[in-house]
Amino acid sequence: MQNRGKNGFLEYAAALALVLAVVPIFAELVKASLAISQLKDSAVMALFCTALVFIEYRASLRKSPAFGKDALILMASAYVLFFCAKITPLAALAAAVFAFGAMLALFLPKDDIKIAYCVVAAFSAYCVLLFFSGFADLPLRLFAAAGVEKLMALFSIDCTPYILKGASPVVVLNLPDYGNFTVATQCNGLSAISSAAILAIFAAFLSRRGRLFTVLYVPFCAALAYFANCVRICIVILLKPHFANYNAMHDIVGYCTLTLLLLCVWALGKILAKRQIMA
């Protein structure tokens, strides 16, 4: 369907219908994101990367919407998922993401339409992480504790993880020379893993190396984030005796580690992109 003069009415109506259908879902999505501190960073990362990919592609939006195959596919997917929301809340979140992608597709030029799919992929990953964050908390804390134990062993430092069972299980690291440390929910690595995974999706997209590279690169970056989180916990434990203000040191180490991790993910993506161009 072409957008010529008054014939653009249907495009505007479709775009408005999408907005009205998913605004309540977006409101709940924002509320849920703010309630989970570990995902705030990845939400900001997703928005930042969306702007970054527009800059990298030098893309601009049309002044008026226009239907195309991709917009219709994303729009149809959004409505199907919207009607499946009664089955699972995850479908509602996915509906909001695909609706956002459809909105972008309505206004993006044909040459830049892949940006809409990239954004859908990144925000879909975010929604999956948001939906399963509660279930993944304890396994992630246990996994982080096991990683710290292995890293400490490399430096001949005794570290024994154990779990205190109860209504809210507590994961504890016992280090005879440093004391006991609780692996709190904020230290489960979800913030680093989700931020790295989302950035990796955009980096893989910009590398133009295809879907197979994305499938391999994203899990690799998630694993790198897990390792970075274990290193962060080790650094915090080793530095604790030397800092009176533990909370300040804890936060500074956390943000420095996250920044270095994201720089590595982005830099590696750029390096691989250059190699693809040279090939």
PDB file of C-alpha atoms in Angstrom:
ATOM      1  CA  MET A   1       0.000   0.000   0.000  1.00  0.00           C
ATOM      2  CA  GLN A   2       1.465   3.321  -1.000  1.00  0.00           C
ATOM      3  CA  ASN A   3       1.361   6.452   1.092  1.00  0.00           C
ATOM      4  CA  ARG A   4       0.036   9.123  -1.266  1.00  0.00           C
ATOM      5  CA  GLY A   5      -1.857  12.060   0.125  1.00  0.00           C
ATOM      6  CA  LYS A   6      -5.092  11.068   1.827  1.00  0.00           C
ATOM      7  CA  ASN A   7      -4.409   7.399   1.203  1.00  0.00           C
ATOM      8  CA  GLY A   8      -2.065   7.581   4.200  1.00  0.00           C
ATOM      9  CA  PHE A   9      -5.108   7.495   6.515  1.00  0.00           C
ATOM     10  CA  LEU A  10      -4.957   3.694   6.883  1.00  0.00           C
ATOM     11  CA  GLU A  11      -1.275   3.828   7.807  1.00  0.00           C
ATOM     12  CA  TYR A  12      -1.952   6.438  10.481  1.00  0.00           C
ATOM     13  CA  ALA A  13      -4.937   4.442  11.760  1.00  0.00           C
ATOM     14  CA  ALA A  14      -2.863   1.265  11.980  1.00  0.00           C
ATOM     15  CA  ALA A  15      -0.074   3.077  13.809  1.00  0.00           C
ATOM     16  CA  LEU A  16      -2.566   4.642  16.241  1.00  0.00           C
ATOM     17  CA  ALA A  17      -4.206   1.265  16.888  1.00  0.00           C
ATOM     18  CA  LEU A  18      -0.828  -0.216  17.747  1.00  0.00           C
ATOM     19  CA  VAL A  19      -0.072   2.608  20.153  1.00  0.00           C
ATOM     20  CA  LEU A  20      -3.429   2.295  21.932  1.00  0.00           C
ATOM     21  CA  ALA A  21      -3.080  -1.490  22.182  1.00  0.00           C
ATOM     22  CA  VAL A  22       0.369  -1.581  23.706  1.00  0.00           C
ATOM     23  CA  VAL A  23       0.691   1.599  25.784  1.00  0.00           C
ATOM     24  CA  PRO A  24      -0.708  -0.160  28.889  1.00  0.00           C
ATOM     25  CA  ILE A  25       1.750  -3.015  28.335  1.00  0.00           C
ATOM     26  CA  PHE A  26       4.648  -0.605  27.966  1.00  0.00           C
ATOM     27  CA  ALA A  27       3.581   1.068  31.224  1.00  0.00           C
ATOM     28  CA  GLU A  28       3.699  -2.290  33.020  1.00  0.00           C
ATOM     29  CA  LEU A  29       7.027  -3.089  31.334  1.00  0.00           C
ATOM     30  CA  VAL A  30       8.569   0.129  32.627  1.00  0.00           C
ATOM     31  CA  LYS A  31       7.145  -0.487  36.106  1.00  0.00           C
ATOM     32  CA  ALA A  32       8.522  -4.041  36.192  1.00  0.00           C
ATOM     33  CA  SER A  33      11.920  -2.872  34.912  1.00  0.00           C
ATOM     34  CA  LEU A  34      12.201  -0.226  37.629  1.00  0.00           C
ATOM     35  CA  ALA A  35      11.352  -2.845  40.264  1.00  0.00           C
ATOM     36  CA  ILE A  36      14.346  -5.012  39.268  1.00  0.00           C
ATOM     37  CA  SER A  37      17.514  -3.046  39.924  1.00  0.00           C
ATOM     38  CA  GLN A  38      19.764  -5.437  37.960  1.00  0.00           C
ATOM     39  CA  LEU A  39      17.843  -4.765  34.739  1.00  0.00           C
ATOM     40  CA  LYS A  40      17.887  -0.985  34.881  1.00  0.00           C
ATOM     41  CA  ASP A  41      21.332  -0.892  33.275  1.00  0.00           C
ATOM     42  CA  SER A  42      20.310  -3.225  30.454  1.00  0.00           C
ATOM     43  CA  ALA A  43      17.155  -1.176  29.785  1.00  0.00           C
ATOM     44  CA  VAL A  44      19.286   1.941  29.404  1.00  0.00           C
ATOM     45  CA  MET A  45      21.694  -0.082  27.242  1.00  0.00           C
ATOM     46  CA  ALA A  46      18.861  -1.171  24.920  1.00  0.00           C
ATOM     47  CA  LEU A  47      17.678   2.427  24.460  1.00  0.00           C
ATOM     48  CA  PHE A  48      21.240   3.706  23.982  1.00  0.00           C
ATOM     49  CA  CYS A  49      22.013   1.038  21.386  1.00  0.00           C
ATOM     50  CA  THR A  50      18.814   1.814  19.507  1.00  0.00           C
ATOM     51  CA  ALA A  51      19.994   5.396  19.117  1.00  0.00           C
ATOM     52  CA  LEU A  52      23.518   4.203  18.304  1.00  0.00           C
ATOM     53  CA  VAL A  53      22.429   1.931  15.468  1.00  0.00           C
ATOM     54  CA  PHE A  54      20.528   4.848  13.883  1.00  0.00           C
ATOM     55  CA  ILE A  55      23.702   6.924  14.062  1.00  0.00           C
ATOM     56  CA  GLU A  56      25.889   4.114  12.659  1.00  0.00           C
ATOM     57  CA  TYR A  57      23.470   3.541   9.756  1.00  0.00           C
ATOM     58  CA  ARG A  58      22.846   7.268   9.330  1.00  0.00           C
ATOM     59  CA  ALA A  59      19.200   6.316   9.193  1.00  0.00           C
ATOM     60  CA  SER A  60      16.321   8.761   9.318  1.00  0.00           C
ATOM     61  CA  LEU A  61      12.592   8.250   9.751  1.00  0.00           C
ATOM     62  CA  ARG A  62       9.936   9.140   7.187  1.00  0.00           C
ATOM     63  CA  LYS A  63       7.704  12.098   7.962  1.00  0.00           C
ATOM     64  CA  SER A  64       4.647   9.919   7.332  1.00  0.00           C
ATOM     65  CA  PRO A  65       4.086   6.138   7.759  1.00  0.00           C
ATOM     66  CA  ALA A  66       3.961   3.728   4.833  1.00  0.00           C
ATOM     67  CA  PHE A  67       2.990   0.053   4.769  1.00  0.00           C
ATOM     68  CA  GLY A  68       5.424  -2.547   3.533  1.00  0.00           C
ATOM     69  CA  LYS A  69       5.871  -6.290   3.869  1.00  0.00           C
ATOM     70  CA  ASP A  70       8.071  -5.991   6.930  1.00  0.00           C
ATOM     71  CA  ALA A  71       5.738  -3.584   8.703  1.00  0.00           C
ATOM     72  CA  LEU A  72       2.804  -5.919   8.057  1.00  0.00           C
ATOM     73  CA  ILE A  73       4.741  -8.956   9.347  1.00  0.00           C
ATOM     74  CA  LEU A  74       5.725  -7.202  12.556  1.00  0.00           C
ATOM     75  CA  MET A  75       2.264  -5.721  12.992  1.00  0.00           C
ATOM     76  CA  ALA A  76       0.530  -9.081  12.498  1.00  0.00           C
ATOM     77  CA  SER A  77       2.954 -10.688  14.956  1.00  0.00           C
ATOM     78  CA  ALA A  78       2.189  -7.975  17.514  1.00  0.00           C
ATOM     79  CA  TYR A  79      -1.577  -8.529  17.258  1.00  0.00           C
ATOM     80  CA  VAL A  80      -1.248 -12.327  17.457  1.00  0.00           C
ATOM     81  CA  LEU A  81       0.926 -12.031  20.553  1.00  0.00           C
ATOM     82  CA  PHE A  82      -1.440  -9.453  22.009  1.00  0.00           C
ATOM     83  CA  PHE A  83      -4.347 -11.894  21.796  1.00  0.00           C
ATOM     84  CA  CYS A  84      -2.140 -14.636  23.312  1.00  0.00           C
ATOM     85  CA  ALA A  85      -1.476 -12.487  26.373  1.00  0.00           C
ATOM     86  CA  LYS A  86      -4.101 -14.408  28.368  1.00  0.00           C
ATOM     87  CA  ILE A  87      -1.979 -17.539  27.991  1.00  0.00           C
ATOM     88  CA  THR A  88       1.237 -16.032  29.358  1.00  0.00           C
ATOM     89  CA  PRO A  89       2.356 -12.516  30.374  1.00  0.00           C
ATOM     90  CA  LEU A  90       5.471 -13.068  28.248  1.00  0.00           C
ATOM     91  CA  ALA A  91       3.256 -12.875  25.146  1.00  0.00           C
ATOM     92  CA  ALA A  92       2.082  -9.439  26.268  1.00  0.00           C
ATOM     93  CA  LEU A  93       5.652  -8.244  26.621  1.00  0.00           C
ATOM     94  CA  ALA A  94       6.516  -9.691  23.203  1.00  0.00           C
ATOM     95  CA  ALA A  95       3.462  -7.960  21.712  1.00  0.00           C
ATOM     96  CA  ALA A  96       4.740  -4.603  22.943  1.00  0.00           C
ATOM     97  CA  VAL A  97       8.186  -5.281  21.478  1.00  0.00           C
ATOM     98  CA  PHE A  98       6.846  -6.334  18.063  1.00  0.00           C
ATOM     99  CA  ALA A  99       4.476  -3.361  18.041  1.00  0.00           C
ATOM    100  CA  PHE A 100       7.451  -1.079  18.638  1.00  0.00           C
ATOM    101  CA  GLY A 101       9.245  -2.807  15.775  1.00  0.00           C
ATOM    102  CA  ALA A 102       6.199  -2.374  13.548  1.00  0.00           C
ATOM    103  CA  MET A 103       6.097   1.332  14.378  1.00  0.00           C
ATOM    104  CA  LEU A 104       9.730   1.651  13.347  1.00  0.00           C
ATOM    105  CA  ALA A 105       9.085  -0.325  10.152  1.00  0.00           C
ATOM    106  CA  LEU A 106       6.229   2.022   9.231  1.00  0.00           C
ATOM    107  CA  PHE A 107       8.559   5.003   9.341  1.00  0.00           C
ATOM    108  CA  LEU A 108      11.888   3.489   8.251  1.00  0.00           C
ATOM    109  CA  PRO A 109      13.058   3.645   4.607  1.00  0.00           C
ATOM    110  CA  LYS A 110      13.247   0.263   2.875  1.00  0.00           C
ATOM    111  CA  ASP A 111      17.060   0.181   2.942  1.00  0.00           C
ATOM    112  CA  ASP A 112      17.102   0.568   6.744  1.00  0.00           C
ATOM    113  CA  ILE A 113      14.251  -1.804   7.589  1.00  0.00           C
ATOM    114  CA  LYS A 114      16.667  -4.305   9.189  1.00  0.00           C
ATOM    115  CA  ILE A 115      17.062  -1.871  12.060  1.00  0.00           C
ATOM    116  CA  ALA A 116      13.494  -2.678  13.129  1.00  0.00           C
ATOM    117  CA  TYR A 117      14.323  -6.395  13.337  1.00  0.00           C
ATOM    118  CA  CYS A 118      17.513  -5.674  15.279  1.00  0.00           C
ATOM    119  CA  VAL A 119      15.588  -3.600  17.812  1.00  0.00           C
ATOM    120  CA  VAL A 120      12.922  -6.328  18.113  1.00  0.00           C
ATOM    121  CA  ALA A 121      15.616  -8.948  18.750  1.00  0.00           C
ATOM    122  CA  ALA A 122      17.346  -6.855  21.419  1.00  0.00           C
ATOM    123  CA  PHE A 123      14.189  -5.882  23.284  1.00  0.00           C
ATOM    124  CA  SER A 124      12.842  -9.444  23.011  1.00  0.00           C
ATOM    125  CA  ALA A 125      15.984 -10.644  24.769  1.00  0.00           C
ATOM    126  CA  TYR A 126      15.406  -8.004  27.426  1.00  0.00           C
ATOM    127  CA  CYS A 127      11.784  -9.105  27.942  1.00  0.00           C
ATOM    128  CA  VAL A 128      12.812 -12.761  28.286  1.00  0.00           C
ATOM    129  CA  LEU A 129      15.388 -11.773  30.911  1.00  0.00           C
ATOM    130  CA  LEU A 130      12.805  -9.636  32.689  1.00  0.00           C
ATOM    131  CA  PHE A 131      10.227 -12.434  32.695  1.00  0.00           C
ATOM    132  CA  PHE A 132      12.619 -15.103  33.988  1.00  0.00           C
ATOM    133  CA  SER A 133      14.669 -12.897  36.333  1.00  0.00           C
ATOM    134  CA  GLY A 134      12.913 -14.192  39.435  1.00  0.00           C
ATOM    135  CA  PHE A 135      13.435 -17.839  38.489  1.00  0.00           C
ATOM    136  CA  ALA A 136      17.060 -17.273  37.502  1.00  0.00           C
ATOM    137  CA  ASP A 137      18.135 -15.414  40.649  1.00  0.00           C
ATOM    138  CA  LEU A 138      19.150 -18.362  42.855  1.00  0.00           C
ATOM    139  CA  PRO A 139      20.782 -20.419  40.052  1.00  0.00           C
ATOM    140  CA  LEU A 140      22.768 -17.344  38.988  1.00  0.00           C
ATOM    141  CA  ARG A 141      23.946 -16.701  42.556  1.00  0.00           C
ATOM    142  CA  LEU A 142      25.008 -20.326  42.943  1.00  0.00           C
ATOM    143  CA  PHE A 143      26.741 -20.227  39.564  1.00  0.00           C
ATOM    144  CA  ALA A 144      28.535 -17.003  40.533  1.00  0.00           C
ATOM    145  CA  ALA A 145      29.639 -18.514  43.859  1.00  0.00           C
ATOM    146  CA  ALA A 146      31.053 -21.567  42.053  1.00  0.00           C
ATOM    147  CA  GLY A 147      32.956 -19.286  39.662  1.00  0.00           C
ATOM    148  CA  VAL A 148      34.421 -17.252  42.517  1.00  0.00           C
ATOM    149  CA  GLU A 149      35.537 -20.461  44.226  1.00  0.00           C
ATOM    150  CA  LYS A 150      37.417 -21.518  41.078  1.00  0.00           C
ATOM    151  CA  LEU A 151      39.042 -18.111  40.606  1.00  0.00           C
ATOM    152  CA  MET A 152      40.137 -17.883  44.238  1.00  0.00           C
ATOM    153  CA  ALA A 153      41.654 -21.354  43.972  1.00  0.00           C
ATOM    154  CA  LEU A 154      43.943 -20.059  41.202  1.00  0.00           C
ATOM    155  CA  PHE A 155      45.507 -17.741  43.806  1.00  0.00           C
ATOM    156  CA  SER A 156      45.552 -20.427  46.518  1.00  0.00           C
ATOM    157  CA  ILE A 157      42.843 -18.660  48.517  1.00  0.00           C
ATOM    158  CA  ASP A 158      40.454 -20.951  50.360  1.00  0.00           C
ATOM    159  CA  CYS A 159      36.841 -20.215  49.412  1.00  0.00           C
ATOM    160  CA  THR A 160      33.903 -22.466  50.252  1.00  0.00           C
ATOM    161  CA  PRO A 161      30.419 -21.591  48.984  1.00  0.00           C
ATOM    162  CA  TYR A 162      27.373 -22.889  50.795  1.00  0.00           C
ATOM    163  CA  ILE A 163      23.660 -22.164  50.924  1.00  0.00           C
ATOM    164  CA  LEU A 164      21.471 -21.366  53.922  1.00  0.00           C
ATOM    165  CA  LYS A 165      18.084 -22.826  53.098  1.00  0.00           C
ATOM    166  CA  GLY A 166      14.903 -21.054  54.019  1.00  0.00           C
ATOM    167  CA  ALA A 167      12.043 -19.045  52.552  1.00  0.00           C
ATOM    168  CA  SER A 168      14.692 -16.918  50.822  1.00  0.00           C
ATOM    169  CA  PRO A 169      17.838 -19.055  50.369  1.00  0.00           C
ATOM    170  CA  VAL A 170      21.088 -17.235  51.140  1.00  0.00           C
ATOM    171  CA  VAL A 171      24.293 -18.020  49.225  1.00  0.00           C
ATOM    172  CA  VAL A 172      27.404 -17.482  51.338  1.00  0.00           C
ATOM    173  CA  LEU A 173      31.117 -17.531  50.524  1.00  0.00           C
ATOM    174  CA  ASN A 174      33.320 -18.577  53.427  1.00  0.00           C
ATOM    175  CA  LEU A 175      36.925 -17.357  53.196  1.00  0.00           C
ATOM    176  CA  PRO A 176      38.938 -18.103  56.367  1.00  0.00           C
ATOM    177  CA  ASP A 177      41.291 -15.162  55.743  1.00  0.00           C
ATOM    178  CA  TYR A 178      38.589 -12.661  54.755  1.00  0.00           C
ATOM    179  CA  GLY A 179      35.387 -13.740  56.490  1.00  0.00           C
ATOM    180  CA  ASN A 180      31.950 -14.580  55.142  1.00  0.00           C
ATOM    181  CA  PHE A 181      30.428 -12.832  52.140  1.00  0.00           C
ATOM    182  CA  THR A 182      26.813 -13.049  51.040  1.00  0.00           C
ATOM    183  CA  VAL A 183      26.183 -13.320  47.314  1.00  0.00           C
ATOM    184  CA  ALA A 184      23.161 -11.032  47.194  1.00  0.00           C
ATOM    185  CA  THR A 185      20.621 -10.801  44.396  1.00  0.00           C
ATOM    186  CA  GLN A 186      22.359  -7.634  43.199  1.00  0.00           C
ATOM    187  CA  CYS A 187      25.530  -9.710  42.713  1.00  0.00           C
ATOM    188  CA  ASN A 188      23.983 -12.524  40.665  1.00  0.00           C
ATOM    189  CA  GLY A 189      25.420 -11.090  37.424  1.00  0.00           C
ATOM    190  CA  LEU A 190      22.079 -10.496  35.709  1.00  0.00           C
ATOM    191  CA  SER A 191      22.857  -6.826  35.094  1.00  0.00           C
ATOM    192  CA  ALA A 192      26.172  -7.608  33.405  1.00  0.00           C
ATOM    193  CA  ILE A 193      24.853 -10.594  31.457  1.00  0.00           C
ATOM    194  CA  SER A 194      21.750  -8.802  30.172  1.00  0.00           C
ATOM    195  CA  SER A 195      23.630  -5.608  29.261  1.00  0.00           C
ATOM    196  CA  ALA A 196      26.370  -7.554  27.464  1.00  0.00           C
ATOM    197  CA  ALA A 197      23.845  -9.733  25.598  1.00  0.00           C
ATOM    198  CA  ILE A 198      21.830  -6.744  24.400  1.00  0.00           C
ATOM    199  CA  LEU A 199      24.937  -4.840  23.322  1.00  0.00           C
ATOM    200  CA  ALA A 200      26.200  -7.997  21.578  1.00  0.00           C
ATOM    201  CA  ILE A 201      22.990  -8.227  19.532  1.00  0.00           C
ATOM    202  CA  PHE A 202      23.521  -4.698  18.224  1.00  0.00           C
ATOM    203  CA  ALA A 203      27.272  -5.230  17.724  1.00  0.00           C
ATOM    204  CA  ALA A 204      26.623  -8.430  15.767  1.00  0.00           C
ATOM    205  CA  PHE A 205      23.993  -6.651  13.696  1.00  0.00           C
ATOM    206  CA  LEU A 206      26.373  -3.819  12.831  1.00  0.00           C
ATOM    207  CA  SER A 207      29.156  -6.291  11.979  1.00  0.00           C
ATOM    208  CA  ARG A 208      26.988  -7.553   9.088  1.00  0.00           C
ATOM    209  CA  ARG A 209      28.333 -11.074   9.567  1.00  0.00           C
ATOM    210  CA  GLY A 210      24.952 -12.787   9.397  1.00  0.00           C
ATOM    211  CA  ARG A 211      22.695 -14.727  11.742  1.00  0.00           C
ATOM    212  CA  LEU A 212      25.160 -17.511  12.554  1.00  0.00           C
ATOM    213  CA  PHE A 213      27.656 -15.020  13.923  1.00  0.00           C
ATOM    214  CA  THR A 214      24.936 -13.438  16.072  1.00  0.00           C
ATOM    215  CA  VAL A 215      23.890 -16.848  17.421  1.00  0.00           C
ATOM    216  CA  LEU A 216      27.499 -17.503  18.480  1.00  0.00           C
ATOM    217  CA  TYR A 217      28.538 -14.001  19.527  1.00  0.00           C
ATOM    218  CA  VAL A 218      25.671 -13.268  21.930  1.00  0.00           C
ATOM    219  CA  PRO A 219      26.192 -16.389  24.131  1.00  0.00           C
ATOM    220  CA  PHE A 220      29.943 -15.733  24.059  1.00  0.00           C
ATOM    221  CA  CYS A 221      29.411 -12.210  25.395  1.00  0.00           C
ATOM    222  CA  ALA A 222      26.967 -13.501  28.021  1.00  0.00           C
ATOM    223  CA  ALA A 223      29.637 -15.980  29.175  1.00  0.00           C
ATOM    224  CA  LEU A 224      32.197 -13.166  29.198  1.00  0.00           C
ATOM    225  CA  ALA A 225      29.816 -11.161  31.403  1.00  0.00           C
ATOM    226  CA  TYR A 226      29.499 -14.098  33.825  1.00  0.00           C
ATOM    227  CA  PHE A 227      33.293 -14.259  34.071  1.00  0.00           C
ATOM    228  CA  ALA A 228      33.485 -10.478  34.598  1.00  0.00           C
ATOM    229  CA  ASN A 229      30.939 -10.696  37.409  1.00  0.00           C
ATOM    230  CA  CYS A 230      32.970 -13.427  39.137  1.00  0.00           C
ATOM    231  CA  VAL A 231      36.106 -11.289  38.809  1.00  0.00           C
ATOM    232  CA  ARG A 232      34.186  -8.325  40.253  1.00  0.00           C
ATOM    233  CA  ILE A 233      33.136 -10.329  43.312  1.00  0.00           C
ATOM    234  CA  CYS A 234      36.733 -11.508  43.829  1.00  0.00           C
ATOM    235  CA  ILE A 235      38.051  -7.936  43.629  1.00  0.00           C
ATOM    236  CA  VAL A 236      35.455  -6.712  46.127  1.00  0.00           C
ATOM    237  CA  ILE A 237      36.377  -9.484  48.579  1.00  0.00           C
ATOM    238  CA  LEU A 238      40.126  -8.829  48.277  1.00  0.00           C
ATOM    239  CA  LEU A 239      39.754  -5.053  48.620  1.00  0.00           C
ATOM    240  CA  LYS A 240      37.357  -5.060  51.561  1.00  0.00           C
ATOM    241  CA  PRO A 241      40.075  -5.058  54.297  1.00  0.00           C
ATOM    242  CA  HIS A 242      41.666  -1.986  52.710  1.00  0.00           C
ATOM    243  CA  PHE A 243      38.584   0.269  52.484  1.00  0.00           C
ATOM    244  CA  ALA A 244      36.613   1.731  55.366  1.00  0.00           C
ATOM    245  CA  ASN A 245      33.662   2.605  53.130  1.00  0.00           C
ATOM    246  CA  TYR A 246      32.755  -0.841  51.795  1.00  0.00           C
ATOM    247  CA  ASN A 247      29.563   0.233  49.998  1.00  0.00           C
ATOM    248  CA  ALA A 248      31.318   2.959  48.005  1.00  0.00           C
ATOM    249  CA  MET A 249      34.122   0.595  47.021  1.00  0.00           C
ATOM    250  CA  HIS A 250      31.589  -2.098  46.083  1.00  0.00           C
ATOM    251  CA  ASP A 251      29.686   0.266  43.774  1.00  0.00           C
ATOM    252  CA  ILE A 252      32.820   1.749  42.175  1.00  0.00           C
ATOM    253  CA  VAL A 253      34.245  -1.703  41.387  1.00  0.00           C
ATOM    254  CA  GLY A 254      30.872  -2.781  40.008  1.00  0.00           C
ATOM    255  CA  TYR A 255      30.474   0.117  37.599  1.00  0.00           C
ATOM    256  CA  CYS A 256      34.132  -0.010  36.507  1.00  0.00           C
ATOM    257  CA  THR A 257      33.839  -3.725  35.767  1.00  0.00           C
ATOM    258  CA  LEU A 258      30.578  -3.250  33.850  1.00  0.00           C
ATOM    259  CA  THR A 259      32.059  -0.385  31.820  1.00  0.00           C
ATOM    260  CA  LEU A 260      35.159  -2.417  30.883  1.00  0.00           C
ATOM    261  CA  LEU A 261      32.980  -5.401  29.966  1.00  0.00           C
ATOM    262  CA  LEU A 262      30.768  -3.367  27.646  1.00  0.00           C
ATOM    263  CA  LEU A 263      33.775  -1.690  26.038  1.00  0.00           C
ATOM    264  CA  CYS A 264      35.225  -5.145  25.333  1.00  0.00           C
ATOM    265  CA  VAL A 265      31.963  -6.373  23.813  1.00  0.00           C
ATOM    266  CA  TRP A 266      31.662  -3.319  21.570  1.00  0.00           C
ATOM    267  CA  ALA A 267      35.349  -3.194  20.611  1.00  0.00           C
ATOM    268  CA  LEU A 268      35.365  -6.885  19.686  1.00  0.00           C
ATOM    269  CA  GLY A 269      32.271  -6.353  17.557  1.00  0.00           C
ATOM    270  CA  LYS A 270      33.957  -3.456  15.757  1.00  0.00           C
ATOM    271  CA  ILE A 271      37.143  -5.487  15.185  1.00  0.00           C
ATOM    272  CA  LEU A 272      35.166  -8.370  13.703  1.00  0.00           C
ATOM    273  CA  ALA A 273      33.241  -5.928  11.526  1.00  0.00           C
ATOM    274  CA  LYS A 274      36.496  -4.556  10.085  1.00  0.00           C
ATOM    275  CA  ARG A 275      37.777  -8.049   9.389  1.00  0.00           C
ATOM    276  CA  GLN A 276      34.572  -8.840   7.529  1.00  0.00           C
ATOM    277  CA  ILE A 277      34.991  -5.754   5.377  1.00  0.00           C
ATOM    278  CA  MET A 278      38.619  -6.632   4.609  1.00  0.00           C
ATOM    279  CA  ALA A 279      37.759 -10.259   3.716  1.00  0.00           C
TER     280      ALA A 279
END
